[in-house]
Short mmCIF file of C-alpha atoms in Angstrom, two decimals:
data_model
loop_
_atom_site.label_atom_id
_atom_site.label_comp_id
_atom_site.label_asym_id
_atom_site.label_seq_id
_atom_site.Cartn_x
_atom_site.Cartn_y
_atom_site.Cartn_z
CA MET D 24 0.17 -0.04 0.00
CA ASP D 25 1.28 3.18 -1.22
CA LEU D 26 0.77 6.07 1.85
CA ASP D 27 0.94 8.84 -0.80
CA ALA D 28 -1.46 7.20 -3.33
CA LEU D 29 -4.38 7.13 -0.35
CA ALA D 30 -7.42 9.80 -0.71
CA PHE D 31 -7.72 10.46 3.00
CA PRO D 32 -4.99 8.15 4.87
CA VAL D 33 -5.74 9.13 8.84
CA ILE D 34 -2.85 9.58 11.07
CA ASP D 35 -4.85 10.62 14.13
CA GLY D 36 -3.48 12.21 17.17
CA HIS D 37 -4.97 10.51 20.07
CA ASN D 38 -7.09 7.25 21.19
CA ASP D 39 -7.37 6.21 24.69
CA LEU D 40 -8.24 2.08 23.76
CA PRO D 41 -5.63 1.41 25.81
CA TRP D 42 -6.93 2.63 28.99
CA GLU D 43 -10.47 1.83 27.96
CA ARG D 44 -9.16 -2.05 27.86
CA ARG D 45 -7.78 -1.58 31.01
CA GLU D 46 -10.97 -0.55 32.64
CA THR D 47 -13.63 -2.93 30.66
CA HIS D 48 -11.34 -5.79 29.82
CA GLY D 49 -8.96 -5.86 32.77
CA SER D 50 -6.29 -5.04 30.51
CA GLY D 51 -7.18 -7.99 28.06
CA VAL D 52 -6.15 -7.52 24.40
CA GLU D 53 -8.63 -10.32 23.37
CA GLY D 54 -11.72 -9.38 20.90
CA ILE D 55 -10.03 -5.90 19.50
CA ASP D 56 -10.51 -7.93 15.93
CA SER D 57 -14.07 -8.13 16.51
CA GLU D 58 -16.69 -5.45 16.47
CA THR D 59 -19.18 -7.24 18.91
CA ASP D 60 -17.76 -4.90 21.56
CA SER D 61 -19.27 -1.53 21.86
CA LEU D 62 -16.06 0.60 22.18
CA HIS D 63 -15.20 3.52 19.58
CA THR D 64 -12.18 1.42 18.45
CA ASP D 65 -11.68 -2.10 16.93
CA LEU D 66 -9.29 -3.15 13.98
CA PRO D 67 -12.57 -3.65 11.34
CA LYS D 68 -13.97 0.02 12.11
CA LEU D 69 -9.99 1.26 12.01
CA ARG D 70 -9.91 -0.28 8.47
CA ALA D 71 -13.19 1.18 7.36
CA GLY D 72 -12.07 4.68 8.83
CA GLY D 73 -8.86 4.39 6.57
CA VAL D 74 -6.87 4.74 9.72
CA VAL D 75 -3.26 4.19 8.46
CA GLY D 76 -1.58 5.22 11.41
CA GLN D 77 -2.84 6.00 15.65
CA PHE D 78 -1.10 7.48 18.29
CA TRP D 79 -2.38 5.05 21.32
CA SER D 80 -2.29 7.57 24.84
CA VAL D 81 -0.77 5.60 27.61
CA PHE D 82 -2.81 7.70 29.61
CA VAL D 83 -3.10 7.54 33.51
CA PRO D 84 -5.33 9.86 35.48
CA VAL D 85 -3.76 12.36 37.77
CA GLU D 86 -5.21 10.90 40.76
CA GLU D 87 -3.14 7.57 40.31
CA PRO D 88 -0.89 6.98 43.52
CA ASP D 89 1.96 5.41 41.67
CA PRO D 90 1.54 7.25 37.96
CA VAL D 91 5.30 5.88 36.97
CA ARG D 92 4.39 2.17 37.65
CA THR D 93 0.60 2.73 36.09
CA THR D 94 1.95 4.24 32.97
CA LEU D 95 4.59 1.41 32.80
CA GLN D 96 1.80 -1.23 32.48
CA GLN D 97 -0.03 1.03 29.77
CA ILE D 98 2.89 1.20 27.83
CA ASP D 99 2.93 -2.52 28.33
CA LEU D 100 -0.62 -3.14 27.19
CA ALA D 101 -0.14 -0.86 23.96
CA HIS D 102 2.66 -3.16 23.36
CA ARG D 103 0.85 -6.35 23.94
CA ILE D 104 -2.23 -5.05 21.65
CA VAL D 105 0.21 -4.72 18.91
CA GLU D 106 2.01 -8.15 19.47
CA ARG D 107 -1.48 -9.81 19.72
CA TYR D 108 -2.34 -8.47 16.07
CA PRO D 109 0.86 -8.58 13.75
CA ASP D 110 -1.08 -8.88 10.92
CA ASP D 111 -2.94 -5.48 11.39
CA LEU D 112 -0.46 -3.49 13.88
CA ALA D 113 2.86 -2.60 13.63
CA LEU D 114 4.45 -0.59 16.32
CA ALA D 115 6.41 2.30 14.91
CA ARG D 116 8.57 5.45 16.17
CA THR D 117 9.62 7.45 13.03
CA ALA D 118 8.15 8.61 9.91
CA ALA D 119 9.90 5.59 7.94
CA GLU D 120 8.62 3.15 10.28
CA VAL D 121 5.01 4.54 9.70
CA ARG D 122 5.48 4.33 5.92
CA ALA D 123 6.87 0.81 6.41
CA ALA D 124 3.92 -0.05 8.38
CA VAL D 125 1.54 1.41 5.82
CA GLY D 126 3.23 -0.45 3.06
CA SER D 127 2.78 -3.94 4.32
CA GLY D 128 -0.58 -2.96 4.95
CA ARG D 129 -0.59 -2.86 8.84
CA ILE D 130 -1.70 0.12 11.09
CA ALA D 131 1.44 2.14 12.13
CA SER D 132 0.82 2.21 16.38
CA LEU D 133 2.38 4.91 18.01
CA LEU D 134 2.61 6.08 21.92
CA GLY D 135 1.89 9.11 23.57
CA ALA D 136 1.89 9.80 27.29
CA GLU D 137 -0.96 12.26 28.22
CA GLY D 138 0.06 14.36 31.48
CA GLY D 139 3.48 15.18 32.78
CA HIS D 140 2.55 13.81 36.25
CA SER D 141 3.31 10.30 34.05
CA ILE D 142 7.00 10.93 34.46
CA GLY D 143 6.91 11.68 38.17
CA ASP D 144 9.21 14.99 37.62
CA ASP D 145 11.71 12.57 36.69
CA LEU D 146 13.90 13.35 33.66
CA ALA D 147 15.42 9.74 33.71
CA VAL D 148 11.54 8.51 33.75
CA LEU D 149 11.05 10.60 30.72
CA ARG D 150 14.02 9.24 29.07
CA VAL D 151 13.20 5.51 29.89
CA PHE D 152 9.50 6.05 28.13
CA ALA D 153 11.33 7.55 25.12
CA ARG D 154 13.07 4.69 25.05
CA LEU D 155 9.97 2.46 25.01
CA GLY D 156 9.03 4.10 22.08
CA VAL D 157 6.28 7.01 23.54
CA ARG D 158 6.63 9.19 21.00
CA TYR D 159 5.05 12.33 22.59
CA MET D 160 4.30 13.71 26.19
CA THR D 161 1.74 16.38 26.72
CA LEU D 162 2.67 18.65 29.60
CA THR D 163 -0.13 18.43 31.80
CA HIS D 164 -3.32 16.84 32.14
CA ASN D 165 -6.74 18.25 33.79
CA ASP D 166 -4.27 19.44 36.70
CA ASP D 167 -1.08 21.39 36.82
CA THR D 168 2.24 19.25 37.26
CA PRO D 169 4.66 21.45 39.41
CA TRP D 170 6.54 22.60 36.81
CA ALA D 171 3.32 23.98 34.17
CA ASP D 172 0.09 24.88 34.13
CA SER D 173 -3.02 23.25 32.86
CA ALA D 174 -5.96 24.67 31.05
CA THR D 175 -8.21 23.27 33.96
CA GLY D 176 -5.97 23.48 36.89
CA ALA D 177 -5.35 26.13 39.33
CA ARG D 178 -2.37 27.60 37.07
CA ALA D 179 0.02 28.18 40.04
CA HIS D 180 3.09 28.81 38.02
CA GLY D 181 1.98 31.45 35.36
CA GLY D 182 2.45 29.23 32.73
CA LEU D 183 5.87 27.35 32.19
CA SER D 184 8.32 27.41 35.34
CA ASP D 185 12.07 27.05 34.94
CA ARG D 186 11.85 23.49 35.60
CA GLY D 187 9.41 23.35 32.45
CA ARG D 188 11.32 24.62 30.61
CA GLU D 189 14.04 22.05 31.23
CA VAL D 190 11.54 19.34 30.47
CA VAL D 191 10.93 21.08 27.18
CA ALA D 192 14.56 20.79 26.68
CA GLU D 193 15.19 17.58 27.28
CA MET D 194 12.31 16.48 25.44
CA GLU D 195 13.72 18.26 22.06
CA ARG D 196 17.12 16.66 23.13
CA ILE D 197 15.71 13.01 22.72
CA GLY D 198 13.33 13.57 20.16
CA MET D 199 9.89 13.23 22.05
CA LEU D 200 7.35 15.56 20.70
CA VAL D 201 6.31 18.39 22.89
CA ASP D 202 2.18 18.03 23.30
CA LEU D 203 0.57 21.12 24.04
CA SER D 204 -3.25 20.00 24.21
CA HIS D 205 -4.58 20.19 28.23
CA THR D 206 -1.95 23.18 28.84
CA ALA D 207 -3.29 26.90 29.79
CA PRO D 208 -2.58 29.17 27.15
CA ALA D 209 0.22 30.66 29.18
CA THR D 210 1.86 27.06 28.98
CA MET D 211 1.30 27.27 25.28
CA ARG D 212 2.96 30.50 24.63
CA ASP D 213 5.83 30.22 26.78
CA THR D 214 6.68 26.58 25.11
CA LEU D 215 6.59 28.29 22.04
CA ASP D 216 8.86 30.69 22.94
CA VAL D 217 11.51 28.30 23.87
CA ALA D 218 10.77 25.46 21.12
CA THR D 219 13.45 24.97 18.76
CA ARG D 220 11.41 21.92 17.27
CA PRO D 221 7.73 21.62 16.04
CA VAL D 222 5.09 20.89 18.68
CA VAL D 223 1.97 19.15 18.63
CA PHE D 224 -1.68 19.45 19.77
CA SER D 225 -3.10 16.03 20.21
CA HIS D 226 -6.42 16.89 20.54
CA SER D 227 -7.68 20.00 20.91
CA SER D 228 -10.02 22.38 18.91
CA THR D 229 -10.43 26.25 18.73
CA VAL D 230 -11.19 28.60 21.15
CA ALA D 231 -12.67 31.17 18.76
CA ILE D 232 -15.39 28.36 17.71
CA ASP D 233 -15.93 27.08 21.25
CA ASP D 234 -14.20 29.29 23.93
CA HIS D 235 -13.44 26.47 25.67
CA PRO D 236 -10.46 26.30 28.37
CA ARG D 237 -9.09 23.08 26.60
CA ASN D 238 -9.22 25.07 23.12
CA VAL D 239 -6.39 26.91 21.30
CA PRO D 240 -6.58 30.72 21.35
CA ASP D 241 -6.05 32.63 17.79
CA ASP D 242 -2.54 33.90 18.59
CA VAL D 243 -1.30 30.61 19.61
CA LEU D 244 -2.92 29.19 16.60
CA ALA D 245 -1.15 31.67 14.26
CA ARG D 246 2.68 30.89 15.93
CA LEU D 247 2.17 27.72 14.56
CA ALA D 248 3.41 28.01 11.11
CA ASP D 249 6.39 29.51 12.33
CA ASN D 250 7.39 26.67 14.91
CA GLY D 251 6.49 24.01 12.17
CA GLY D 252 4.14 22.52 14.31
CA VAL D 253 0.48 20.93 14.20
CA VAL D 254 -3.18 21.41 15.93
CA MET D 255 -5.06 18.07 15.83
CA ILE D 256 -8.58 19.08 15.71
CA THR D 257 -10.78 16.91 18.19
CA PHE D 258 -14.32 15.67 17.95
CA VAL D 259 -15.49 15.64 21.48
CA PRO D 260 -18.65 17.29 21.81
CA LYS D 261 -17.96 20.02 24.85
CA PHE D 262 -14.59 21.39 22.64
CA VAL D 263 -16.65 21.42 19.67
CA SER D 264 -20.17 22.85 20.64
CA ARG D 265 -20.77 25.66 23.06
CA ALA D 266 -24.26 25.06 23.26
CA TRP D 267 -22.99 21.33 24.58
CA ALA D 268 -20.25 22.59 26.45
CA ASP D 269 -23.23 25.04 28.13
CA TRP D 270 -25.55 22.34 28.50
CA GLU D 271 -22.94 20.08 30.09
CA GLU D 272 -22.19 22.94 32.41
CA GLY D 273 -25.94 23.70 33.33
CA GLY D 274 -26.24 19.89 34.81
CA ALA D 275 -26.91 18.25 31.65
CA THR D 276 -30.57 18.45 31.88
CA GLY D 277 -32.99 17.80 29.12
CA GLU D 278 -31.98 17.01 25.43
CA PRO D 279 -28.63 17.86 24.73
CA PRO D 280 -27.76 19.70 21.93
CA LEU D 281 -27.09 18.19 18.42
CA VAL D 282 -23.37 18.18 17.69
CA THR D 283 -22.29 17.01 13.97
CA VAL D 284 -19.40 16.58 11.70
CA SER D 285 -20.03 19.91 10.28
CA ASP D 286 -19.24 21.46 13.90
CA VAL D 287 -15.79 19.82 14.04
CA ALA D 288 -15.18 20.81 9.86
CA ASP D 289 -15.85 24.66 11.20
CA HIS D 290 -12.85 23.91 13.96
CA VAL D 291 -10.77 22.37 11.38
CA GLU D 292 -11.36 25.44 8.60
CA HIS D 293 -10.82 28.10 11.65
CA ALA D 294 -7.17 26.20 12.28
CA ARG D 295 -6.43 26.22 8.65
CA ASP D 296 -7.20 30.10 8.50
CA LEU D 297 -5.02 30.37 11.27
CA ALA D 298 -2.15 28.25 11.43
CA GLY D 299 -2.34 27.39 7.46
CA ALA D 300 -3.15 24.15 5.77
CA ALA D 301 0.20 22.70 6.66
CA HIS D 302 -0.33 22.75 10.46
CA ILE D 303 -3.87 20.95 11.07
CA GLY D 304 -4.12 16.95 11.81
CA LEU D 305 -6.80 15.37 13.23
CA GLY D 306 -7.06 13.94 17.05
CA GLY D 307 -10.42 12.42 17.57
CA ASP D 308 -9.82 11.04 21.14
CA TYR D 309 -12.00 8.09 20.50
CA ASP D 310 -12.52 6.02 23.70
CA GLY D 311 -11.60 8.71 25.74
CA THR D 312 -15.40 10.31 26.05
CA PRO D 313 -18.10 8.74 26.34
CA VAL D 314 -20.40 10.60 23.81
CA LEU D 315 -19.12 11.68 20.27
CA PRO D 316 -21.27 13.54 17.37
CA PRO D 317 -23.44 10.60 15.96
CA ASP D 318 -22.07 11.28 12.37
CA LEU D 319 -18.25 10.51 14.30
CA ARG D 320 -19.60 8.05 16.39
CA ASP D 321 -16.25 5.76 16.16
CA VAL D 322 -13.21 5.31 14.32
CA SER D 323 -14.92 4.16 11.03
CA ARG D 324 -16.01 7.47 10.43
CA TYR D 325 -13.71 9.75 9.08
CA PRO D 326 -14.58 9.49 5.84
CA VAL D 327 -17.50 11.51 6.91
CA LEU D 328 -15.44 14.39 7.91
CA ALA D 329 -13.44 14.09 4.38
CA GLU D 330 -16.78 14.21 2.74
CA GLU D 331 -18.27 17.18 4.61
CA LEU D 332 -14.77 19.02 4.06
CA ARG D 333 -15.21 18.17 -0.15
CA ARG D 334 -18.24 19.46 0.21
CA ARG D 335 -16.74 22.72 1.16
CA GLY D 336 -14.22 23.01 -1.59
CA TRP D 337 -11.32 21.08 0.05
CA GLY D 338 -9.21 19.72 -2.77
CA ASP D 339 -6.97 16.13 -2.16
CA ALA D 340 -3.83 17.54 -1.41
CA ASP D 341 -4.87 19.64 1.78
CA LEU D 342 -6.94 16.33 2.84
CA ARG D 343 -4.22 14.26 2.65
CA ALA D 344 -2.12 16.67 4.66
CA LEU D 345 -4.97 17.22 7.44
CA ALA D 346 -5.42 13.35 7.05
CA GLY D 347 -1.83 12.51 8.63
CA GLY D 348 0.83 14.30 6.04
CA ASN D 349 1.26 17.01 8.19
CA VAL D 350 1.95 14.89 11.63
CA LEU D 351 4.44 12.60 9.47
CA ARG D 352 6.11 15.90 8.84
CA VAL D 353 6.33 16.80 12.25
CA LEU D 354 7.89 13.11 13.11
CA GLU D 355 10.15 13.55 10.17
CA ALA D 356 11.68 16.82 11.74
CA THR D 357 12.53 14.93 15.00
CA ASP D 358 12.91 11.53 13.97
CA ASP D 359 17.11 12.03 14.21
CA ARG D 360 17.02 12.51 17.71
CA PHE D 361 14.41 9.99 18.58
CA ALA D 362 15.76 7.16 16.87
CA ARG D 363 18.96 7.58 18.54
CA THR D 364 17.04 7.19 21.79
CA ALA D 365 14.38 4.72 21.40
CA LEU D 366 15.48 0.69 22.22
CA VAL D 367 12.67 -0.71 20.55
CA HIS D 368 12.87 -2.34 17.20
#
């Protein structure tokens, strides 16, 4: 299979299947090749959705008493999923390995850690995660870390602290992508001030369309072109629709507002208008949220978004860039350093 010949080859930035398997299947890996489950993600759905690459989140909640140990368990679970289905999945750390996986007819499986709490404020742990194939780390999750402000935390640091800048520098040194989803705007800006390599937002949308703390302000979007980074638009209703967010914040009484693929496309187009067509991607957050827009209800539905954008006049080149080409470019910009770090082959 030639990646460059595909019309909409999706490399998605964030999928929480490993945590969902931990919670609902005792960290078991059987049955992922079947559609009999109620989860958003399985192999038939990934194939139907045109997914050729997936960043599997090795997320653990901030409340975990031993986040390093639990993250290692999640890394192990992601590896076991890939190992259980070798005809369908291939572990990938670099753009070249993504292309090789796709060329062999398999879905490239990359790993991303969600939240700086996962490393226990220890750069040695960060380096171990990289050696195990973790390709990005989100600087925060829903709470501040000791060195960075979260979008939904107390914002005690005013952005990124000196220790936070040290973490970013070490991530760049070893080729791990800095993920700014979940961070406060001040953390986003402080990171862009010091970043020397492209950053990503693995699953965020835009403040201008939905003024939610988890979304990205216009001034940050406008800086992505100079940085070379990518914002990967998410499908989570409260990050996509202000009406849904208001309904949820008001107690979620009565019928919820309808959120559709058109709402997601509005975020995609706004991000394109501010950051440029070379700096946008997709991070659905499947299996990381209980509810999704009905027409994007599982990972088989990416073609619905492609059709909506074609209806709006998008051409093939921009669609391929959005689907996965842009994040592949970001990988290539950091692959040299990461390939020297990772032990997994």
